[in-house]
Amino acid sequence: MPNVDPSAPYVLNPHIPEFSITSAADGKEITNKTIPANYKYTCIIIFSPDCSHCEHEADELNKNADKFKNVLFIWDSYREMDAIKKFAGKYNLIGKPNVVIGRDPAFTIPTFFRPKMTPFVALYDNGNFVKVWEQGVEVAELMKIIGAK
């Protein structure tokens, strides 16, 4: 893992971090304990609503959404909820059963991963760490890892 802070909590702890996100869909709190357990993979994406690379990531993942039925995507931002909602609407991220998008008011996810830029993507398999991408993930690589065709 090049340029990774070796003291970053995710390097030391191979499990999904504790977090609480305010959902852009309905304002409810979603935590690591309440996320649906029926997905093999969890993909955490730290994003900024005004980041062009994040927009590209959302667009590419949407184009291949049918390949990711066994992946729960958690889109997390610390930005203003109105901007998150606008981003979610633009990329049709609200209302999908395998997508959670919202605001992390306590900044717990970024503190755990210490991203240097967005989008920062972390993948877990049944709650266990697989890999991070510090500049977004190529959809083809993600599909290969999860065995999507």
GROMACS .gro file of C-alpha atoms in nm, residues 1 3 12-13 19-20 31 34 51 53 58 64 72 95 104 106 126 133 135 137 141:
model
   21
    1MET     CA    1   0.000   0.000   0.000
    3ASN     CA    2   0.187   0.625   0.066
   12LEU     CA    3  -0.417  -0.187   1.232
   13ASN     CA    4  -0.782  -0.305   1.247
   19PHE     CA    5  -1.961   0.479   1.234
   20SER     CA    6  -2.287   0.669   1.230
   31THR     CA    7  -2.446   0.267   1.185
   34THR     CA    8  -2.750  -0.146   1.144
   51CYS     CA    9  -1.525   1.643  -0.662
   53HIS     CA   10  -1.333   1.234  -0.968
   58ALA     CA   11  -2.051   0.746  -0.923
   64ASN     CA   12  -2.241  -0.129  -1.394
   72LEU     CA   13  -2.337  -0.268  -0.021
   95GLY     CA   14  -3.369   0.439  -0.322
  104ASP     CA   15  -2.076   1.155   0.877
  106ALA     CA   16  -1.861   1.295   1.373
  126ASN     CA   17  -1.798  -1.019   0.510
  133TRP     CA   18  -0.789   0.263  -0.336
  135GLN     CA   19  -0.776   0.766  -0.580
  137VAL     CA   20  -1.139   0.225  -0.788
  141GLU     CA   21  -1.080  -0.417  -1.093
   0.00000   0.00000   0.00000
